Amino acid sequence: MAKVNISVESVVDMQPVRFSRQAIEIGCSMSEGQMLDALKSFLENVNDATWYEWLKELAPEYLKDEE
């Protein structure tokens, strides 16, 4: 996935994500416009493979065949 750049007012908190060596959690303060820009930037970089991996991890029930 491509990098996503966001603009924030200030960083409030930063800490490692539990059970992951490749991620950090960053708490920040941003305006509604900055949040919209960040969300648009993020969604422009989502592809089918990324979406499938998220579904597999977060909502596997959607991947099961319907009877």
XYZ file of C-alpha atoms in Angstrom:
67
model
C 0.000 0.000 0.000
C 1.236 3.494 -0.788
C 2.134 5.921 1.966
C -0.613 8.219 3.199
C 0.352 11.733 4.278
C -1.854 13.605 6.712
C -1.734 17.097 8.151
C -2.677 17.477 11.826
C -2.940 20.294 14.331
C -0.891 18.459 16.967
C 0.200 14.975 18.009
C -1.382 14.083 21.345
C 0.006 10.587 21.952
C 2.178 7.958 20.267
C 2.671 4.347 21.359
C 3.404 0.883 19.945
C 0.415 -1.182 18.870
C -0.043 -4.313 20.949
C 1.093 -7.519 19.261
C 2.616 -5.722 16.270
C 6.202 -4.781 15.567
C 5.285 -2.919 12.389
C 2.710 -0.427 13.644
C 2.352 2.458 16.018
C -0.758 4.206 17.245
C -0.710 7.989 16.945
C -3.307 10.144 18.660
C -3.704 13.540 17.050
C -5.862 16.628 16.911
C -7.122 17.721 13.494
C -9.803 19.837 11.931
C -12.736 18.363 10.024
C -11.115 19.428 6.741
C -7.840 17.747 7.676
C -9.726 14.576 8.621
C -11.562 14.568 5.281
C -8.288 15.063 3.373
C -6.634 12.225 5.335
C -9.578 9.902 4.711
C -9.613 10.678 0.972
C -5.851 10.097 0.755
C -6.186 6.793 2.598
C -9.098 5.531 0.497
C -7.315 6.381 -2.767
C -4.719 3.757 -1.823
C -7.065 0.870 -0.976
C -7.107 -1.929 -3.543
C -8.987 -5.240 -3.820
C -6.198 -7.236 -2.173
C -6.022 -4.845 0.783
C -9.792 -4.874 1.191
C -9.840 -8.696 1.088
C -7.160 -8.941 3.798
C -9.103 -6.562 6.043
C -12.310 -8.524 5.539
C -10.522 -11.777 6.261
C -9.241 -10.402 9.564
C -12.085 -8.139 10.695
C -15.271 -9.686 9.275
C -14.662 -13.207 7.922
C -18.399 -13.923 8.000
C -18.770 -11.777 4.851
C -16.447 -14.096 2.927
C -18.494 -17.250 3.576
C -20.786 -18.534 0.845
C -24.409 -17.760 1.475
C -26.667 -20.792 1.566
